[in-house]
CSV table of C-alpha atoms in Angstrom, one decimal:
chain,number,residue,atom,x,y,z
A,1,MET,CA,-23.8,14.9,-96.7
A,2,ASP,CA,-20.4,13.2,-96.3
A,3,ASP,CA,-19.8,9.8,-94.8
A,4,LYS,CA,-18.6,11.4,-91.5
A,5,GLY,CA,-21.9,13.3,-91.2
A,6,LYS,CA,-23.9,10.2,-91.9
A,7,ARG,CA,-22.1,8.2,-89.3
A,8,LYS,CA,-22.7,10.9,-86.8
A,9,ASP,CA,-26.4,10.9,-87.5
A,10,GLU,CA,-26.6,7.1,-87.2
A,11,ASN,CA,-24.8,7.2,-83.8
A,12,ALA,CA,-27.2,9.9,-82.7
A,13,ASN,CA,-30.2,7.7,-83.7
A,14,ASP,CA,-28.7,4.8,-81.8
A,15,ASP,CA,-28.4,7.0,-78.7
A,16,ASP,CA,-32.0,8.1,-78.9
A,17,LYS,CA,-33.3,4.5,-79.4
A,18,VAL,CA,-35.9,3.6,-76.7
A,19,THR,CA,-35.4,-0.1,-75.8
A,20,LEU,CA,-35.4,-2.3,-72.7
A,21,LYS,CA,-31.9,-2.0,-71.3
A,22,LYS,CA,-29.6,-5.0,-71.2
A,23,GLU,CA,-28.4,-4.7,-67.6
A,24,ILE,CA,-28.8,-8.3,-66.3
A,25,GLY,CA,-25.6,-10.2,-66.3
A,26,LEU,CA,-25.1,-13.8,-65.1
A,27,LEU,CA,-24.9,-12.8,-61.4
A,28,SER,CA,-28.1,-10.8,-61.6
A,29,ALA,CA,-29.8,-13.6,-63.6
A,30,CYS,CA,-28.9,-16.1,-60.9
A,31,ALA,CA,-30.1,-13.5,-58.3
A,32,ILE,CA,-33.5,-13.2,-60.1
A,33,ILE,CA,-34.0,-17.0,-60.1
A,34,ILE,CA,-32.9,-17.5,-56.5
A,35,GLY,CA,-34.6,-14.3,-55.4
A,36,ASN,CA,-37.9,-15.3,-57.0
A,37,ILE,CA,-37.8,-18.9,-55.7
A,38,ILE,CA,-36.6,-18.1,-52.1
A,39,GLY,CA,-39.3,-16.0,-50.6
A,40,SER,CA,-41.9,-16.9,-48.1
A,41,GLY,CA,-42.3,-20.6,-49.2
A,42,ILE,CA,-39.4,-22.1,-47.3
A,43,PHE,CA,-40.9,-20.6,-44.1
A,44,ILE,CA,-44.4,-21.7,-44.7
A,45,SER,CA,-44.4,-24.9,-46.8
A,46,PRO,CA,-42.4,-27.3,-44.6
A,47,LYS,CA,-45.4,-27.8,-42.4
A,48,GLY,CA,-47.7,-28.7,-45.3
A,49,VAL,CA,-45.1,-31.0,-46.9
A,50,LEU,CA,-44.6,-33.0,-43.7
A,51,GLU,CA,-48.3,-33.1,-43.0
A,52,HIS,CA,-49.1,-34.7,-46.3
A,53,ALA,CA,-45.9,-36.8,-46.7
A,54,GLY,CA,-46.5,-38.4,-43.3
A,55,SER,CA,-42.8,-38.9,-42.4
A,56,VAL,CA,-39.6,-36.9,-42.1
A,57,GLY,CA,-37.7,-39.1,-44.6
A,58,LEU,CA,-40.4,-38.9,-47.3
A,59,SER,CA,-40.7,-35.1,-46.8
A,60,LEU,CA,-37.0,-34.7,-47.5
A,61,ILE,CA,-37.3,-36.8,-50.6
A,62,VAL,CA,-40.2,-34.5,-51.8
A,63,TRP,CA,-38.0,-31.5,-51.3
A,64,VAL,CA,-35.1,-32.9,-53.4
A,65,CYS,CA,-37.4,-34.3,-56.2
A,66,GLY,CA,-39.2,-30.9,-56.2
A,67,GLY,CA,-36.0,-29.2,-57.2
A,68,GLY,CA,-35.3,-31.7,-59.9
A,69,ILE,CA,-38.8,-31.1,-61.4
A,70,CYS,CA,-38.1,-27.4,-61.4
A,71,ALA,CA,-34.9,-27.9,-63.3
A,72,LEU,CA,-36.7,-29.8,-66.0
A,73,GLY,CA,-39.4,-27.2,-66.2
A,74,SER,CA,-36.9,-24.4,-66.4
A,75,LEU,CA,-35.0,-25.9,-69.3
A,76,CYS,CA,-38.3,-26.3,-71.2
A,77,TYR,CA,-39.2,-22.6,-70.5
A,78,ALA,CA,-35.7,-21.6,-71.7
A,79,GLU,CA,-36.5,-23.0,-75.1
A,80,LEU,CA,-40.0,-21.5,-75.1
A,81,VAL,CA,-38.9,-18.0,-74.2
A,82,PHE,CA,-37.4,-17.4,-77.6
A,83,LEU,CA,-40.7,-18.5,-79.2
A,84,ASN,CA,-42.5,-15.6,-77.5
A,85,ALA,CA,-44.7,-17.8,-75.2
A,86,VAL,CA,-47.1,-15.8,-73.0
A,87,LEU,CA,-48.5,-17.0,-69.6
A,88,ILE,CA,-50.8,-16.0,-66.8
A,89,MET,CA,-49.6,-13.4,-64.4
A,90,TYR,CA,-49.0,-14.2,-60.7
A,91,PRO,CA,-50.3,-11.3,-58.5
A,92,THR,CA,-51.7,-13.9,-56.1
A,93,THR,CA,-48.3,-15.3,-55.3
A,94,LEU,CA,-47.1,-11.7,-55.0
A,95,ALA,CA,-49.9,-11.0,-52.5
A,96,VAL,CA,-49.0,-14.1,-50.4
A,97,ILE,CA,-45.3,-13.0,-50.2
A,98,ALA,CA,-46.4,-9.4,-49.3
A,99,LEU,CA,-48.7,-10.7,-46.5
A,100,THR,CA,-45.9,-13.0,-45.2
A,101,PHE,CA,-43.5,-10.0,-45.1
A,102,SER,CA,-46.0,-7.9,-43.2
A,103,ASN,CA,-46.7,-10.7,-40.6
A,104,TYR,CA,-43.1,-11.3,-39.9
A,105,VAL,CA,-42.3,-7.6,-39.6
A,106,LEU,CA,-45.1,-7.0,-37.1
A,107,GLN,CA,-44.7,-10.2,-35.2
A,108,PRO,CA,-42.0,-8.9,-32.8
A,109,ALA,CA,-44.4,-6.1,-31.7
A,110,PHE,CA,-47.2,-8.6,-31.0
A,111,GLN,CA,-45.5,-11.5,-29.4
A,112,ASN,CA,-48.5,-12.9,-27.5
A,113,CYS,CA,-51.1,-12.5,-30.3
A,114,LEU,CA,-51.5,-12.1,-34.0
A,115,PRO,CA,-50.8,-8.7,-35.6
A,116,PRO,CA,-53.9,-6.6,-36.3
A,117,PHE,CA,-55.6,-7.5,-39.6
A,118,VAL,CA,-55.7,-3.9,-40.8
A,119,ALA,CA,-52.0,-3.2,-39.9
A,120,THR,CA,-51.0,-6.4,-41.8
A,121,LYS,CA,-52.8,-5.4,-45.0
A,122,LEU,CA,-51.6,-1.8,-44.8
A,123,LEU,CA,-47.9,-2.7,-44.4
A,124,ALA,CA,-48.2,-5.2,-47.2
A,125,THR,CA,-49.7,-2.5,-49.5
A,126,ILE,CA,-47.1,0.1,-48.6
A,127,CYS,CA,-44.3,-2.5,-49.4
A,128,VAL,CA,-45.8,-3.3,-52.8
A,129,LEU,CA,-46.3,0.4,-53.6
A,130,PHE,CA,-42.7,1.3,-52.6
A,131,LEU,CA,-41.2,-1.5,-54.7
A,132,THR,CA,-43.4,-0.6,-57.6
A,133,TRP,CA,-42.0,2.9,-57.5
A,134,VAL,CA,-38.5,1.6,-57.4
A,135,ASN,CA,-39.1,-0.7,-60.4
A,136,CYS,CA,-40.7,2.2,-62.4
A,137,SER,CA,-37.8,4.5,-61.7
A,138,SER,CA,-34.8,2.3,-62.7
A,139,VAL,CA,-34.0,-1.2,-63.9
A,140,ARG,CA,-30.6,-0.8,-62.2
A,141,TRP,CA,-32.1,0.0,-58.8
A,142,ALA,CA,-34.4,-2.9,-59.0
A,143,THR,CA,-31.7,-5.4,-60.0
A,144,ARG,CA,-29.4,-4.0,-57.2
A,145,ILE,CA,-32.1,-4.5,-54.6
A,146,GLN,CA,-32.5,-8.1,-56.0
A,147,ASP,CA,-28.8,-8.8,-55.7
A,148,ILE,CA,-28.5,-7.4,-52.2
A,149,PHE,CA,-31.6,-9.1,-50.7
A,150,THR,CA,-30.8,-12.4,-52.5
A,151,VAL,CA,-27.5,-12.4,-50.6
A,152,GLY,CA,-29.3,-11.4,-47.4
A,153,LYS,CA,-31.8,-14.3,-47.7
A,154,LEU,CA,-29.1,-16.8,-48.4
A,155,LEU,CA,-27.2,-15.6,-45.3
A,156,ALA,CA,-30.4,-16.0,-43.3
A,157,LEU,CA,-30.9,-19.6,-44.5
A,158,ALA,CA,-27.2,-20.2,-44.0
A,159,LEU,CA,-27.6,-19.3,-40.3
A,160,ILE,CA,-30.4,-21.9,-40.0
A,161,ILE,CA,-28.3,-24.5,-41.8
A,162,VAL,CA,-25.1,-23.8,-39.8
A,163,VAL,CA,-27.0,-24.0,-36.5
A,164,GLY,CA,-28.6,-27.3,-37.7
A,165,LEU,CA,-25.2,-28.7,-38.5
A,166,VAL,CA,-23.9,-27.8,-35.1
A,167,GLN,CA,-26.9,-29.7,-33.6
A,168,ILE,CA,-26.1,-32.7,-35.7
A,169,PHE,CA,-22.4,-32.7,-34.5
A,170,LYS,CA,-23.8,-32.5,-30.9
A,171,GLY,CA,-25.8,-35.7,-31.6
A,172,HIS,CA,-29.2,-34.1,-31.9
A,173,TYR,CA,-30.4,-36.0,-35.0
A,174,ASP,CA,-32.9,-38.6,-33.7
A,175,ALA,CA,-35.6,-37.6,-36.1
A,176,LEU,CA,-33.2,-38.0,-39.0
A,177,GLN,CA,-32.2,-41.6,-38.3
A,178,PRO,CA,-33.6,-43.9,-41.0
A,179,SER,CA,-35.5,-46.1,-38.5
A,180,VAL,CA,-37.3,-43.0,-37.2
A,181,ALA,CA,-37.4,-40.8,-40.3
A,182,PHE,CA,-39.6,-43.3,-42.2
A,183,GLU,CA,-42.1,-43.9,-39.3
A,184,PHE,CA,-45.3,-42.7,-40.9
A,185,SER,CA,-47.9,-40.9,-38.9
A,186,GLN,CA,-50.5,-42.0,-41.5
A,187,ASP,CA,-50.7,-44.6,-44.2
A,188,PRO,CA,-48.9,-43.2,-47.2
A,189,SER,CA,-51.0,-42.8,-50.4
A,190,VAL,CA,-50.3,-41.4,-53.8
A,191,GLY,CA,-52.9,-38.7,-53.3
A,192,GLN,CA,-51.2,-37.4,-50.1
A,193,ILE,CA,-47.7,-37.5,-51.7
A,194,ALA,CA,-49.1,-35.5,-54.6
A,195,LEU,CA,-50.4,-32.9,-52.2
A,196,ALA,CA,-47.0,-32.8,-50.5
A,197,PHE,CA,-45.4,-32.0,-53.9
A,198,LEU,CA,-48.1,-29.3,-54.4
A,199,GLN,CA,-47.1,-27.7,-51.1
A,200,ALA,CA,-43.4,-27.9,-52.0
A,201,SER,CA,-44.2,-26.4,-55.4
A,202,PHE,CA,-45.2,-23.1,-53.7
A,203,ALA,CA,-41.7,-22.8,-52.1
A,204,TYR,CA,-40.1,-23.5,-55.5
A,205,SER,CA,-42.4,-21.2,-57.5
A,206,GLY,CA,-40.6,-18.5,-59.4
A,207,TRP,CA,-38.2,-20.8,-61.2
A,208,ASN,CA,-39.6,-19.7,-64.6
A,209,PHE,CA,-39.5,-15.9,-64.2
A,210,LEU,CA,-36.0,-15.2,-65.6
A,211,ASN,CA,-37.5,-16.3,-69.0
A,212,TYR,CA,-39.7,-13.2,-69.0
A,213,VAL,CA,-36.9,-10.7,-68.8
A,214,THR,CA,-34.7,-12.3,-71.5
A,215,GLU,CA,-34.6,-9.0,-73.5
A,216,GLU,CA,-32.8,-7.4,-70.6
A,217,VAL,CA,-30.3,-10.2,-70.1
A,218,VAL,CA,-26.8,-9.9,-71.5
A,219,GLU,CA,-26.1,-12.7,-74.0
A,220,PRO,CA,-29.3,-14.6,-73.0
A,221,ARG,CA,-28.4,-17.8,-75.1
A,222,LYS,CA,-25.4,-18.3,-72.8
A,223,ASN,CA,-26.5,-16.8,-69.5
A,224,LEU,CA,-30.1,-18.2,-69.4
A,225,PRO,CA,-29.0,-21.9,-69.3
A,226,ARG,CA,-26.0,-21.1,-67.1
A,227,ALA,CA,-28.2,-19.3,-64.5
A,228,ILE,CA,-30.6,-22.3,-64.4
A,229,TYR,CA,-27.7,-24.8,-64.0
A,230,ILE,CA,-26.3,-22.7,-61.1
A,231,SER,CA,-29.4,-21.5,-59.3
A,232,ILE,CA,-31.8,-24.4,-59.1
A,233,PRO,CA,-29.4,-27.0,-57.7
A,234,LEU,CA,-28.3,-24.3,-55.2
A,235,VAL,CA,-31.8,-23.6,-54.1
A,236,THR,CA,-32.6,-27.4,-53.9
A,237,LEU,CA,-29.5,-27.9,-51.6
A,238,VAL,CA,-30.4,-24.9,-49.5
A,239,TYR,CA,-34.1,-26.0,-49.1
A,240,THR,CA,-33.1,-29.6,-48.2
A,241,MET,CA,-30.5,-28.6,-45.7
A,242,THR,CA,-32.9,-26.0,-44.1
A,243,ASN,CA,-35.5,-28.8,-43.6
A,244,ILE,CA,-32.8,-31.0,-42.1
A,245,ALA,CA,-31.9,-28.2,-39.7
A,246,TYR,CA,-35.5,-27.8,-38.7
A,247,PHE,CA,-35.7,-31.5,-37.7
A,248,THR,CA,-32.5,-31.2,-35.5
A,249,SER,CA,-34.4,-28.9,-33.1
A,250,MET,CA,-38.0,-29.9,-33.5
A,251,THR,CA,-39.9,-33.2,-33.5
A,252,PRO,CA,-42.3,-33.7,-36.4
A,253,GLU,CA,-45.2,-33.0,-33.9
A,254,GLU,CA,-43.6,-29.7,-32.9
A,255,LEU,CA,-43.1,-28.6,-36.5
A,256,LEU,CA,-46.7,-29.5,-37.4
A,257,SER,CA,-48.0,-27.5,-34.4
A,258,SER,CA,-45.9,-24.4,-35.3
A,259,ASN,CA,-47.5,-21.5,-37.2
A,260,ALA,CA,-44.1,-20.0,-38.0
A,261,VAL,CA,-41.5,-22.7,-38.3
A,262,ALA,CA,-38.4,-20.4,-38.6
A,263,VAL,CA,-39.5,-18.4,-35.5
A,264,THR,CA,-40.0,-21.6,-33.5
A,265,PHE,CA,-36.5,-22.7,-34.6
A,266,GLY,CA,-35.0,-19.4,-33.5
A,267,GLU,CA,-36.7,-19.5,-30.2
A,268,LYS,CA,-35.4,-22.9,-29.4
A,269,LEU,CA,-31.8,-22.5,-30.5
A,270,LEU,CA,-30.8,-18.8,-30.9
A,271,GLY,CA,-31.7,-17.7,-27.4
A,272,VAL,CA,-31.4,-13.9,-27.0
A,273,PHE,CA,-30.8,-13.6,-30.8
A,274,SER,CA,-34.1,-15.2,-31.7
A,275,TRP,CA,-35.3,-11.8,-32.9
A,276,ALA,CA,-33.0,-12.2,-35.9
A,277,MET,CA,-35.2,-14.9,-37.4
A,278,PRO,CA,-38.4,-12.8,-38.1
A,279,ILE,CA,-36.2,-10.0,-39.4
A,280,SER,CA,-34.4,-12.5,-41.7
A,281,VAL,CA,-37.7,-13.8,-43.0
A,282,ALA,CA,-38.9,-10.2,-43.6
A,283,LEU,CA,-35.8,-9.4,-45.6
A,284,SER,CA,-36.2,-12.6,-47.6
A,285,THR,CA,-39.8,-11.8,-48.5
A,286,PHE,CA,-39.0,-8.2,-49.3
A,287,GLY,CA,-36.6,-9.4,-52.0
A,288,GLY,CA,-39.2,-11.9,-53.2
A,289,ILE,CA,-41.7,-9.1,-53.7
A,290,ASN,CA,-39.2,-7.1,-55.7
A,291,GLY,CA,-38.3,-10.1,-57.9
A,292,TYR,CA,-42.0,-11.0,-58.6
A,293,LEU,CA,-42.8,-7.4,-59.5
A,294,PHE,CA,-39.8,-7.1,-61.8
A,295,THR,CA,-40.5,-10.3,-63.7
A,296,SER,CA,-44.3,-10.5,-63.7
A,297,SER,CA,-44.5,-7.0,-65.1
A,298,ARG,CA,-42.3,-8.2,-68.0
A,299,LEU,CA,-44.7,-11.1,-68.6
A,300,CYS,CA,-47.6,-8.6,-68.8
A,301,PHE,CA,-45.5,-6.5,-71.1
A,302,SER,CA,-44.8,-9.5,-73.4
A,303,GLY,CA,-48.5,-10.4,-73.4
A,304,ALA,CA,-49.5,-6.9,-74.5
A,305,ARG,CA,-46.8,-6.9,-77.3
A,306,GLU,CA,-48.4,-10.1,-78.7
A,307,GLY,CA,-51.8,-8.5,-78.7
A,308,HIS,CA,-53.2,-10.5,-75.7
A,309,LEU,CA,-53.5,-7.4,-73.5
A,310,PRO,CA,-54.0,-3.7,-74.3
A,311,TYR,CA,-51.1,-2.2,-76.2
A,312,LEU,CA,-50.5,0.5,-73.5
A,313,LEU,CA,-49.1,-2.3,-71.4
A,314,ALA,CA,-46.4,-2.9,-74.1
A,315,MET,CA,-45.0,0.6,-73.7
A,316,ILE,CA,-41.9,1.7,-71.7
A,317,HIS,CA,-41.0,5.1,-70.2
A,318,ARG,CA,-39.3,7.4,-72.6
A,319,LYS,CA,-36.4,8.1,-70.2
A,320,ASN,CA,-36.2,5.3,-67.7
A,321,CYS,CA,-36.9,2.5,-70.2
A,322,THR,CA,-39.1,0.7,-67.7
A,323,PRO,CA,-42.6,-0.8,-68.4
A,324,ILE,CA,-44.5,1.5,-66.1
A,325,PRO,CA,-48.1,0.6,-67.3
A,326,ALA,CA,-47.4,-3.1,-66.8
A,327,LEU,CA,-45.8,-2.5,-63.4
A,328,LEU,CA,-48.8,-0.5,-62.2
A,329,LEU,CA,-51.3,-3.2,-63.4
A,330,CYS,CA,-49.4,-5.8,-61.5
A,331,CYS,CA,-49.3,-3.5,-58.4
A,332,ILE,CA,-53.1,-2.8,-58.5
A,333,ALA,CA,-54.0,-6.5,-59.0
A,334,THR,CA,-51.7,-7.5,-56.1
A,335,ILE,CA,-53.2,-5.0,-53.8
A,336,LEU,CA,-56.8,-6.0,-54.6
A,337,ILE,CA,-56.0,-9.7,-54.0
A,338,LEU,CA,-54.1,-9.1,-50.7
A,339,CYS,CA,-57.0,-7.0,-49.4
A,340,ILE,CA,-59.6,-9.7,-50.0
A,341,GLY,CA,-57.7,-13.0,-49.5
A,342,GLU,CA,-56.1,-14.9,-46.6
A,343,THR,CA,-52.6,-16.3,-46.9
A,344,HIS,CA,-53.2,-20.0,-46.5
A,345,ASN,CA,-56.3,-20.0,-48.8
A,346,LEU,CA,-54.3,-18.1,-51.5
A,347,ILE,CA,-51.4,-20.7,-51.2
A,348,ASN,CA,-53.8,-23.6,-51.9
A,349,TYR,CA,-55.3,-21.9,-54.9
A,350,VAL,CA,-52.1,-20.6,-56.5
A,351,SER,CA,-50.1,-23.8,-56.2
A,352,PHE,CA,-52.6,-25.7,-58.2
A,353,ILE,CA,-53.1,-22.9,-60.7
A,354,ASN,CA,-49.3,-22.6,-61.2
A,355,TYR,CA,-48.8,-26.3,-61.9
A,356,LEU,CA,-51.8,-26.3,-64.3
A,357,SER,CA,-50.4,-23.4,-66.3
A,358,TYR,CA,-46.9,-24.9,-66.3
A,359,GLY,CA,-48.1,-28.2,-67.8
A,360,VAL,CA,-50.2,-26.5,-70.4
A,361,THR,CA,-47.3,-24.4,-71.5
A,362,ILE,CA,-44.8,-27.2,-71.7
A,363,ALA,CA,-47.4,-29.2,-73.7
A,364,GLY,CA,-47.3,-26.3,-76.1
A,365,LEU,CA,-43.6,-26.9,-76.5
A,366,LEU,CA,-44.3,-30.4,-77.8
A,367,TYR,CA,-47.0,-29.1,-80.1
A,368,LEU,CA,-44.5,-26.6,-81.6
A,369,ARG,CA,-41.9,-29.3,-82.0
A,370,LYS,CA,-44.4,-31.3,-84.1
A,371,THR,CA,-46.1,-28.5,-86.1
A,372,ARG,CA,-43.0,-26.3,-86.6
A,373,PRO,CA,-39.9,-28.5,-86.5
A,374,ASN,CA,-37.8,-26.1,-88.5
A,375,LEU,CA,-38.4,-23.1,-86.3
A,376,ALA,CA,-35.1,-21.5,-85.1
A,377,ARG,CA,-34.4,-22.6,-81.5
A,378,PRO,CA,-31.3,-21.0,-79.9
A,379,ILE,CA,-31.9,-23.2,-76.9
A,380,LYS,CA,-33.3,-26.7,-77.6
A,381,VAL,CA,-33.7,-29.4,-74.9
A,382,ASN,CA,-33.9,-33.1,-75.3
A,383,ILE,CA,-37.4,-34.3,-76.1
A,384,LEU,CA,-37.4,-36.5,-73.0
A,385,VAL,CA,-37.2,-33.5,-70.7
A,386,PRO,CA,-40.7,-32.1,-71.5
A,387,ILE,CA,-42.1,-35.6,-71.7
A,388,SER,CA,-40.8,-36.5,-68.3
A,389,TYR,CA,-42.1,-33.2,-66.9
A,390,LEU,CA,-45.6,-33.8,-68.4
A,391,ILE,CA,-45.8,-37.3,-67.0
A,392,PHE,CA,-45.1,-36.1,-63.5
A,393,TRP,CA,-47.4,-33.1,-64.0
A,394,ALA,CA,-50.4,-35.4,-65.1
A,395,VAL,CA,-49.9,-37.7,-62.0
A,396,LEU,CA,-49.5,-34.8,-59.6
A,397,LEU,CA,-52.6,-32.8,-60.7
A,398,GLY,CA,-54.7,-35.9,-61.2
A,399,PHE,CA,-54.2,-37.2,-57.6
A,400,SER,CA,-54.3,-33.7,-56.1
A,401,LEU,CA,-57.7,-33.1,-57.7
A,402,TYR,CA,-58.8,-36.5,-56.4
A,403,SER,CA,-57.6,-35.8,-52.9
A,404,GLU,CA,-58.7,-32.2,-52.6
A,405,PRO,CA,-61.5,-31.7,-55.2
A,406,VAL,CA,-62.8,-28.5,-53.7
A,407,VAL,CA,-59.6,-26.6,-53.4
A,408,CYS,CA,-58.2,-27.8,-56.8
A,409,GLY,CA,-61.6,-27.3,-58.4
A,410,LEU,CA,-61.8,-23.7,-57.3
A,411,GLY,CA,-58.2,-23.2,-58.6
A,412,MET,CA,-59.4,-24.5,-62.0
A,413,VAL,CA,-62.4,-22.1,-61.9
A,414,ILE,CA,-60.2,-19.2,-61.1
A,415,MET,CA,-57.9,-20.0,-64.1
A,416,LEU,CA,-60.8,-20.6,-66.5
A,417,THR,CA,-62.2,-17.1,-65.8
A,418,GLY,CA,-59.5,-15.9,-68.2
A,419,VAL,CA,-61.1,-17.8,-71.1
A,420,PRO,CA,-64.0,-15.4,-71.8
A,421,VAL,CA,-61.5,-12.5,-71.4
A,422,PHE,CA,-59.3,-14.0,-74.0
A,423,PHE,CA,-62.1,-14.6,-76.5
A,424,ILE,CA,-63.5,-11.1,-76.0
A,425,GLY,CA,-60.2,-9.3,-76.0
A,426,VAL,CA,-58.2,-11.4,-78.6
A,427,GLN,CA,-60.4,-13.7,-80.6
A,428,TRP,CA,-63.3,-11.3,-81.3
A,429,LYS,CA,-61.8,-9.5,-84.3
A,430,GLU,CA,-64.9,-7.6,-85.5
A,431,LYS,CA,-65.6,-5.3,-82.5
A,432,PRO,CA,-67.8,-2.2,-82.9
A,433,ARG,CA,-65.9,0.9,-84.0
A,434,TRP,CA,-66.6,2.7,-80.7
A,435,VAL,CA,-64.7,0.0,-78.8
A,436,TYR,CA,-61.6,0.7,-80.9
A,437,ARG,CA,-62.0,4.5,-80.5
A,438,LEU,CA,-62.3,4.1,-76.7
A,439,VAL,CA,-59.2,1.9,-76.6
A,440,GLU,CA,-57.3,4.4,-78.7
A,441,LYS,CA,-58.3,7.3,-76.5
A,442,ALA,CA,-57.3,5.4,-73.4
A,443,THR,CA,-54.0,4.5,-74.9
A,444,TYR,CA,-53.3,8.0,-75.9
A,445,LEU,CA,-54.2,9.3,-72.5
A,446,GLY,CA,-52.0,6.7,-70.8
A,447,GLN,CA,-49.0,7.7,-73.0
A,448,LYS,CA,-49.4,11.3,-72.0
A,449,VAL,CA,-49.8,10.5,-68.3
A,450,PHE,CA,-47.0,7.9,-68.0
A,451,PHE,CA,-44.7,9.4,-70.8
A,452,VAL,CA,-44.4,6.0,-72.5
A,453,VAL,CA,-43.8,4.8,-76.0
A,454,PHE,CA,-43.4,1.5,-77.9
A,455,PRO,CA,-39.8,0.2,-77.5
A,456,GLN,CA,-37.8,-0.3,-80.7
A,457,GLU,CA,-36.5,-3.7,-81.7
A,458,ASP,CA,-33.0,-4.7,-80.7
A,459,SER,CA,-31.4,-6.0,-83.9
A,460,SER,CA,-28.5,-7.6,-82.0
A,461,GLU,CA,-30.8,-10.4,-81.0
A,462,THR,CA,-33.1,-10.8,-84.1
A,463,GLU,CA,-30.4,-10.7,-86.8
A,464,PRO,CA,-28.7,-14.0,-85.9
A,465,LEU,CA,-32.1,-15.7,-85.8
A,466,THR,CA,-33.0,-14.3,-89.2
A,467,ALA,CA,-29.7,-15.5,-90.7
A,468,LYS,CA,-30.4,-19.0,-89.3
A,469,MET,CA,-33.9,-19.0,-90.7
A,470,ASP,CA,-32.5,-18.0,-94.1
A,471,GLN,CA,-30.1,-21.0,-94.0
A,472,LEU,CA,-32.9,-23.4,-93.1
A,473,SER,CA,-35.0,-22.2,-95.9
């Protein structure tokens, strides 16, 4: 065969290669971070933050510092992602966002009472199923939905902020004056401040999810840090200004008595356009559900590829190049949790679990720095960044556990249920042969049903690392 024929065959092989598609640019990367962070939290957590902080001024400080802590954690995760770190999935957070979406969509139809329990669960389930179908069908569709709804939720929060600024210019800022803002409704304590940070952490959750889709990011070494530097300061600014806007129309007592802060804000200041607020929240949470499905499925996919989950979950669709088995697992787990759990109880558990897993993971970064100092690291943060994060993490969880031992203790129990699963599924190497046969048959059946295969490696990302390793050795 001549050289021309060989080149033609090589090009044909490249076209047939089944890999995760690199369709996430800098804009979509920012949209994923912002879209995952801004969901239901900013419309739920302000009440909890104010309740535990005890004053308007301290609650605003908690919101600003919470964004700074997220930035530190994001930089640490950006280094870890190239070291194939694998974490726990977040179907519980996804269930909370889906339930919030359902509540706000149904609220206009049930103005004088709570929406029916069955209707709320059913609508949340339909939403999760629909977005799972979208994510299974096309990466491009999923990212376009994320882009559009991220812009939509920022516009909704911009409306709140603009109305709040108008109130300030009119002189309605009594609650924000320093002499009033730091009047404590209760004696401040480290334990209560820790719980305030824990409440704020739910609103900021999702900052780490871009790291799980790095294989689909264009030039991840450049765009991953850039997306962090752009997105998290923006979210912190938006959250702080939104809370300031809330306090221009509501006293601390009114905010604490409200079950839907944004709706109360709209009713007081938007008049006949108050209906826009529940719709805006619904759009915000819809985008949040899509973002969590997109990224948590990739986390599941990565875990399976490392051998921590069944290998079927590490396969992608032959034509669409989407991780359908991983998406379906996340979908099923989310539906089960939202059917048996209540929103506020789920928030309490998931906030503690998230911070616990974040700290353990970043401690792993320090461990790898010590045990494998010559490991190629395309992104490497200053050692003070993970150390600062871990100091904050230890104080936060220690005092949270002291102040709320039952809630935090149950969160630890929920997380520890994964330990026996890990030892049985991963550490137990000498399983009976019938177990391997059963897994093999199930994998084969799953491949036929979902039309999925193992993705091929993308040499464009691995070759530079290999070259660097050769130089170090």
